[in-house]
Amino acid sequence: MNNQKGMVFPIMMVVAAAFISAALFAIDQYVPDRKFHKETEEKLVNDHLLKLAAKDLSIMLPQDITGKISTGIFFYQNGDVYYQVKKQGLAIVQVTIFATTKSGRRSESIFIFNLSSAKITEWRER
């Protein structure tokens, strides 16, 4: 007990201050990262909704011989997609799709669909 000479307490204070500083820094970095991950997740879900709707419309449009499909809504697990179909030519239609996730994120895309080849020829996002 006579060998301590008062050196343990100051060293322990420095180690504790370093540990607390590192913990505060990690917490400070965690909050923006969590927001970034949430925003990225919402963007990916919204993009996925657009791709699902485009795929479903790619299947539906060539089967619509009468041309009666003009508007509609697809309901998916993570949101819904509203679409409008406008005839551009004999075998070409323009489709506008509006996707809304369950958390309220919205996006709009327009694509040109060739009915004779049953393929999307042009894709634009707004």
Short mmCIF file of N, CA and C in Angstrom, two decimals, residues 58 62 111-122:
data_model
loop_
_atom_site.label_atom_id
_atom_site.label_comp_id
_atom_site.label_asym_id
_atom_site.label_seq_id
_atom_site.Cartn_x
_atom_site.Cartn_y
_atom_site.Cartn_z
N SER A 58 -45.58 -4.28 -68.62
CA SER A 58 -44.98 -4.93 -69.79
C SER A 58 -45.68 -6.24 -70.11
N PRO A 62 -49.20 -5.77 -73.94
CA PRO A 62 -49.35 -6.53 -75.19
C PRO A 62 -50.62 -7.38 -75.23
N PHE A 111 -42.19 5.97 -69.39
CA PHE A 111 -41.48 5.10 -70.32
C PHE A 111 -42.29 4.90 -71.59
N ILE A 112 -41.56 4.68 -72.66
CA ILE A 112 -42.16 4.42 -73.97
C ILE A 112 -42.12 2.90 -74.17
N PHE A 113 -43.27 2.35 -74.53
CA PHE A 113 -43.38 0.90 -74.69
C PHE A 113 -43.76 0.58 -76.13
N ASN A 114 -43.00 -0.32 -76.74
CA ASN A 114 -43.27 -0.76 -78.11
C ASN A 114 -44.12 -2.02 -78.03
N LEU A 115 -45.36 -1.96 -78.52
CA LEU A 115 -46.27 -3.09 -78.43
C LEU A 115 -45.88 -4.23 -79.35
N SER A 116 -45.29 -3.93 -80.49
CA SER A 116 -44.93 -5.00 -81.43
C SER A 116 -43.77 -5.85 -80.91
N SER A 117 -42.79 -5.23 -80.27
CA SER A 117 -41.68 -6.00 -79.71
C SER A 117 -41.87 -6.31 -78.23
N ALA A 118 -42.90 -5.73 -77.61
CA ALA A 118 -43.21 -5.92 -76.19
C ALA A 118 -42.02 -5.57 -75.30
N LYS A 119 -41.39 -4.44 -75.60
CA LYS A 119 -40.23 -4.01 -74.82
C LYS A 119 -40.32 -2.51 -74.52
N ILE A 120 -39.69 -2.14 -73.41
CA ILE A 120 -39.57 -0.73 -73.06
C ILE A 120 -38.41 -0.16 -73.87
N THR A 121 -38.68 0.89 -74.64
CA THR A 121 -37.63 1.45 -75.49
C THR A 121 -36.97 2.68 -74.89
N GLU A 122 -37.67 3.36 -73.99
CA GLU A 122 -37.10 4.58 -73.38
C GLU A 122 -37.65 4.72 -71.97
#
